[in-house]
Short mmCIF file of C-alpha atoms in Angstrom, two decimals:
data_model
loop_
_atom_site.label_atom_id
_atom_site.label_comp_id
_atom_site.label_asym_id
_atom_site.label_seq_id
_atom_site.Cartn_x
_atom_site.Cartn_y
_atom_site.Cartn_z
CA MET A 19 105.62 157.73 71.50
CA SER A 20 107.61 154.73 72.60
CA ASP A 21 105.06 152.41 70.95
CA LEU A 22 105.46 154.20 67.63
CA ALA A 23 109.22 153.99 67.90
CA LYS A 24 108.96 150.30 68.72
CA GLU A 25 106.78 149.61 65.68
CA LYS A 26 109.08 151.58 63.42
CA ALA A 27 112.09 149.70 64.72
CA ALA A 28 110.33 146.39 64.14
CA ARG A 29 109.44 147.30 60.57
CA LEU A 30 112.89 148.60 59.75
CA LEU A 31 114.70 145.69 61.27
CA LYS A 32 112.24 143.04 60.04
CA LYS A 33 113.18 140.80 62.91
CA ARG A 34 112.80 140.84 66.63
CA GLY A 35 114.87 139.82 69.56
CA SER A 36 112.42 138.37 71.97
CA LEU A 37 112.89 137.90 75.67
CA SER A 38 111.16 135.02 77.32
CA SER A 39 108.54 136.36 79.65
CA LEU A 40 107.33 133.14 81.21
CA GLY A 41 108.09 132.90 84.86
CA SER A 42 106.68 132.87 88.32
CA HIS A 43 106.85 136.64 88.74
CA GLU A 44 106.38 139.41 86.29
CA VAL A 45 109.34 140.56 84.25
CA ARG A 46 108.92 143.43 81.87
CA ALA A 47 111.00 144.02 78.76
CA LYS A 48 111.94 147.59 78.01
CA GLU A 49 113.24 149.12 74.80
CA THR A 50 114.90 152.39 73.91
CA PHE A 51 115.48 153.63 70.40
CA ALA A 52 118.26 155.84 69.04
CA LYS A 53 119.15 157.07 65.56
CA THR A 54 122.42 158.56 64.39
CA LYS A 55 123.23 159.62 60.86
CA ASP A 56 124.24 156.20 59.57
CA SER A 57 122.97 153.68 62.03
CA ILE A 58 119.96 152.84 64.11
CA SER A 59 120.14 151.03 67.39
CA THR A 60 117.63 149.60 69.77
CA VAL A 61 118.38 148.46 73.29
CA SER A 62 116.17 145.99 75.09
CA TYR A 63 116.54 144.58 78.54
CA MET A 64 114.62 142.97 81.33
CA GLU A 65 113.47 145.08 84.22
CA GLU A 66 116.50 146.21 86.17
CA PRO A 67 117.68 143.72 88.74
CA GLY A 68 117.71 144.77 92.33
CA HIS A 69 114.88 147.25 91.93
CA HIS A 70 112.00 145.03 92.82
CA ASP A 71 109.93 147.46 94.83
CA ASP A 72 106.78 145.44 94.41
CA ILE A 73 108.29 142.20 95.74
CA PRO A 74 110.35 143.04 98.82
CA ARG A 75 112.51 140.09 99.69
CA PRO A 76 114.89 139.82 102.65
CA ALA A 77 118.53 139.52 101.63
CA VAL A 78 119.57 135.87 101.62
CA GLN A 79 122.53 135.10 103.80
CA MET A 80 124.53 132.26 102.30
CA GLU A 81 126.51 129.95 104.52
CA ASN A 82 130.04 129.17 103.54
CA THR A 83 130.26 125.78 101.87
CA TYR A 84 134.09 125.67 101.82
CA GLN A 85 133.68 124.12 98.41
CA LEU A 86 136.14 125.32 95.80
CA SER A 87 134.89 123.48 92.75
CA PRO A 88 131.61 121.94 91.63
CA ALA A 89 130.70 118.39 92.57
CA ARG A 90 129.42 117.72 89.05
CA ARG A 91 130.67 119.58 85.97
CA PHE A 92 128.47 120.86 83.17
CA PRO A 93 127.65 117.84 80.96
CA VAL A 94 128.41 119.20 77.50
CA LEU A 95 127.56 116.11 75.49
CA THR A 96 124.31 115.35 77.29
CA VAL A 97 123.15 118.91 76.71
CA LYS A 98 124.14 118.72 73.04
CA ASP A 99 121.96 115.63 72.71
CA ILE A 100 119.06 117.49 74.31
CA LEU A 101 119.50 120.36 71.85
CA LYS A 102 119.66 118.02 68.87
CA ASP A 103 116.58 116.21 70.04
CA VAL A 104 114.48 119.32 70.72
CA LEU A 105 115.44 121.15 67.54
CA THR A 106 114.75 118.22 65.23
CA SER A 107 111.48 117.34 66.87
CA TYR A 108 110.12 120.90 66.76
CA LEU A 109 111.47 122.09 63.43
CA GLN A 110 111.83 119.06 61.15
CA GLU A 111 108.96 119.88 58.83
CA GLU A 112 108.45 123.60 59.49
CA LYS A 113 108.75 126.41 56.99
CA TYR A 114 109.95 129.85 58.00
CA GLU A 115 107.05 132.10 58.95
CA PRO A 116 107.64 135.18 61.13
CA GLU A 117 104.83 134.66 63.62
CA LEU A 118 105.29 130.92 63.93
CA CYS A 119 109.04 131.19 64.37
CA ARG A 120 108.71 133.98 66.90
CA GLN A 121 106.56 131.72 69.06
CA MET A 122 108.76 128.74 68.29
CA THR A 123 111.96 130.43 69.53
CA LYS A 124 110.33 131.29 72.83
CA THR A 125 108.84 127.82 73.23
CA ILE A 126 112.02 125.99 72.32
CA SER A 127 114.11 128.07 74.69
CA GLU A 128 111.73 127.31 77.55
CA VAL A 129 111.67 123.60 76.70
CA VAL A 130 115.46 123.37 76.53
CA LYS A 131 115.81 125.27 79.80
CA ALA A 132 113.36 122.89 81.49
CA ARG A 133 115.19 119.82 80.23
CA VAL A 134 118.58 121.11 81.28
CA LYS A 135 117.14 121.97 84.70
CA ASP A 136 115.90 118.39 84.94
CA LEU A 137 119.49 117.23 84.78
CA MET A 138 119.74 118.72 88.29
CA ILE A 139 123.27 120.03 88.10
CA PRO A 140 123.70 121.84 91.41
CA ARG A 141 124.96 125.45 91.62
CA TYR A 142 124.94 126.03 87.86
CA LYS A 143 123.19 129.00 86.24
CA ILE A 144 121.84 128.26 82.78
CA ILE A 145 121.48 130.57 79.79
CA VAL A 146 119.75 129.26 76.65
CA ILE A 147 119.85 131.21 73.39
CA ILE A 148 117.84 130.13 70.35
CA SER A 149 117.94 131.81 66.93
CA ILE A 150 115.79 130.79 64.00
CA GLY A 151 116.45 132.40 60.64
CA GLN A 152 115.21 132.21 57.09
CA ILE A 153 117.49 130.86 54.39
CA ARG A 154 117.59 133.34 51.57
CA ASP A 155 121.09 133.43 50.09
CA GLN A 156 122.29 135.77 52.76
CA ASN A 157 125.49 135.47 54.68
CA MET A 158 125.58 135.54 58.42
CA ARG A 159 128.01 135.08 61.28
CA MET A 160 127.37 134.33 64.93
CA GLY A 161 130.03 134.45 67.59
CA SER A 162 130.43 134.75 71.31
CA ARG A 163 133.11 135.31 73.91
CA CYS A 164 132.87 134.80 77.62
CA LEU A 165 134.66 136.15 80.64
CA TRP A 166 134.36 133.33 83.14
CA ASP A 167 136.19 130.54 84.92
CA GLU A 168 137.61 128.16 82.30
CA THR A 169 137.80 125.20 84.62
CA HIS A 170 134.19 125.20 85.79
CA ASP A 171 132.08 126.95 83.15
CA ASN A 172 131.21 125.58 79.76
CA PHE A 173 128.77 125.77 76.89
CA SER A 174 127.16 123.50 74.35
CA SER A 175 125.65 124.35 70.98
CA HIS A 176 123.92 122.78 68.01
CA THR A 177 122.69 123.95 64.61
CA PHE A 178 119.76 122.56 62.68
CA LYS A 179 118.94 123.22 59.04
CA ASN A 180 116.14 122.32 56.67
CA SER A 181 115.22 123.66 53.26
CA SER A 182 113.66 126.94 54.40
CA LEU A 183 115.09 127.73 57.80
CA PHE A 184 118.05 127.25 60.06
CA ALA A 185 118.15 127.23 63.84
CA THR A 186 121.00 127.54 66.29
CA ALA A 187 120.76 126.67 69.96
CA THR A 188 123.41 127.48 72.55
CA VAL A 189 123.37 126.64 76.24
CA TYR A 190 125.88 128.25 78.63
CA GLY A 191 126.41 126.75 82.08
CA VAL A 192 128.05 129.06 84.62
CA TYR A 193 129.07 127.90 88.07
CA PHE A 194 127.78 129.99 90.96
CA GLU A 195 130.63 130.28 93.41
CA MET B 4 131.73 143.75 104.85
CA ASP B 5 129.07 142.83 102.32
CA ASP B 6 126.71 145.38 103.82
CA ASP B 7 129.08 148.20 103.06
CA GLN B 8 129.06 147.59 99.32
CA SER B 9 126.50 149.84 97.69
CA ALA B 10 123.87 148.31 95.43
CA GLU B 11 125.05 150.31 92.41
CA GLU B 12 128.51 148.80 92.47
CA THR B 13 127.32 145.23 92.28
CA ALA B 14 124.27 145.61 90.06
CA PHE B 15 124.10 145.02 86.34
CA VAL B 16 123.68 148.54 84.94
CA VAL B 17 122.08 148.34 81.52
CA GLU B 18 122.92 151.89 80.37
CA GLU B 19 126.63 151.44 80.92
CA VAL B 20 126.68 148.11 79.16
CA SER B 21 124.61 149.27 76.18
CA SER B 22 126.79 152.33 75.66
CA ILE B 23 129.91 150.16 75.72
CA VAL B 24 128.36 147.89 73.09
CA LYS B 25 127.20 150.74 70.84
CA GLU B 26 130.60 152.42 70.97
CA SER B 27 132.45 149.31 69.95
CA LEU B 28 129.98 148.61 67.12
CA GLU B 29 130.40 152.15 65.78
CA ALA B 30 134.17 151.91 66.07
CA VAL B 31 134.61 148.51 64.46
CA ILE B 32 131.88 148.37 61.83
CA GLY B 33 130.71 151.96 61.42
CA ARG B 34 129.44 152.47 57.89
CA ASN B 35 131.12 149.47 56.27
CA PRO B 36 129.14 147.20 53.96
CA TYR B 37 128.99 143.47 54.59
CA GLU B 38 132.30 141.98 53.50
CA HIS B 39 132.61 138.25 53.81
CA LYS B 40 136.36 138.33 54.33
CA ARG B 41 136.28 140.91 57.07
CA VAL B 42 133.24 139.87 59.02
CA ASN B 43 135.11 137.28 61.05
CA GLN B 44 137.60 139.87 62.17
CA TRP B 45 134.84 142.39 62.93
CA MET B 46 133.02 139.90 65.08
CA SER B 47 136.14 139.09 67.10
CA SER B 48 137.00 142.76 67.50
CA VAL B 49 133.51 143.79 68.58
CA VAL B 50 133.19 141.01 71.11
CA GLU B 51 136.67 141.36 72.50
CA GLN B 52 136.42 145.10 72.77
CA CYS B 53 133.12 144.79 74.61
CA LEU B 54 134.53 142.19 76.95
CA GLY B 55 137.61 144.30 77.62
CA GLN B 56 135.53 147.35 78.48
CA LEU B 57 133.18 145.29 80.64
CA SER B 58 136.02 143.80 82.64
CA LYS B 59 137.40 147.30 83.19
CA LEU B 60 134.16 148.17 85.02
CA GLY B 61 135.59 146.04 87.79
CA LYS B 62 132.31 144.52 88.90
CA PRO B 63 132.08 141.00 90.38
CA PHE B 64 130.40 139.56 87.29
CA LYS B 65 130.99 136.79 84.81
CA TYR B 66 130.06 137.99 81.31
CA ILE B 67 128.82 136.28 78.18
CA VAL B 68 128.80 138.39 75.02
CA THR B 69 127.21 137.04 71.84
CA CYS B 70 127.17 138.76 68.48
CA ILE B 71 125.20 138.05 65.28
CA ILE B 72 126.10 139.89 62.08
CA MET B 73 123.75 139.45 59.15
CA GLN B 74 123.70 140.82 55.65
CA LYS B 75 120.57 142.80 54.69
CA ASN B 76 118.84 140.60 52.21
CA GLY B 77 115.20 140.58 53.18
CA ALA B 78 115.57 137.41 55.21
CA GLY B 79 114.00 137.17 58.63
CA LEU B 80 115.62 136.19 61.90
CA GLN B 81 114.04 135.44 65.28
CA SER B 82 116.05 135.09 68.45
CA ALA B 83 115.04 134.21 72.00
CA SER B 84 116.86 133.54 75.22
CA SER B 85 115.79 131.87 78.41
CA CYS B 86 117.80 132.12 81.61
CA PHE B 87 117.89 130.25 84.87
CA TRP B 88 119.62 132.60 87.30
CA ASP B 89 119.16 134.90 90.23
CA ASN B 90 116.85 137.66 89.09
CA THR B 91 117.97 140.11 91.76
CA THR B 92 121.65 140.12 90.85
CA ASP B 93 121.95 138.99 87.23
CA GLY B 94 120.89 140.80 84.11
CA SER B 95 121.06 140.90 80.36
CA CYS B 96 121.04 143.55 77.68
CA THR B 97 120.49 143.18 73.94
CA VAL B 98 121.49 145.86 71.45
CA ARG B 99 120.12 145.65 67.91
CA TRP B 100 122.21 147.81 65.62
CA GLU B 101 121.98 148.32 61.90
CA ASN B 102 123.54 150.39 59.19
CA LYS B 103 122.65 150.54 55.50
CA HIS B 104 124.11 147.14 54.67
CA LEU B 105 123.97 144.84 57.64
CA TYR B 106 122.26 144.03 60.92
CA CYS B 107 124.09 143.33 64.13
CA ILE B 108 122.64 141.94 67.36
CA VAL B 109 124.85 141.94 70.45
CA SER B 110 123.65 140.38 73.70
CA VAL B 111 125.47 140.76 76.98
CA PHE B 112 124.60 138.51 79.93
CA GLY B 113 126.06 139.38 83.33
CA LEU B 114 126.01 136.80 86.11
CA ALA B 115 126.99 137.74 89.62
CA ILE B 116 129.68 135.70 91.27
#
């Protein structure tokens, strides 16, 4: 039943949000589907955190570092260069095709995450969001707001466009206190 | 003191978050068609309302809320996210919502402090 609902949602929406599933342990994406009179909504999320019955891990006790602020801040411009570089190299000559772009979004997000990790910025959590869309005379708006610590957390984003597709990449760096 | 806190209070609960998001989408956009002049204001309202409700939950989380509003025109859109965080405490939730005239994708990322 849930598979049928999933397929129907995919057909109706004609696009998919995909969650990266590459990792050292298994993460499962779940979806629920709801329909009201005028709108349809689908919720998808990774397997609930904290409920890892199959991988019991002892709670990690963290020592106090007495450190109030990060040693190195999130390097916005360096990350923007990484995004520019990755997007142009992967998408310069591509045309929009659903299957190819689906794979491409996942690949690019993993590549960007790996390169930002290589910068070795200690105590920062990284979130990478990639969207690739077809250009077809439609109008679109993307926005985001964050509830975080202004002084330590930051983000970097870049947009790439060619004749048949556009791609936006955003990287958020959040300090882990 | 940390042992006394129950797991539910400090976990990212997807149902709560998704219902907050759906409510604010219904309230702000509802049945409206895509209007270029108003979409900016809708986006701000949706995201700020979500963030306001999330902060009222009172959990020790930093939140990132992103919203994409797209006109229904037959064009395709693919979106992916990749996160480097602590899998036991952090979580994300994506709500894809549509009405007759537009699509809306709202993603909420919650990172434990």
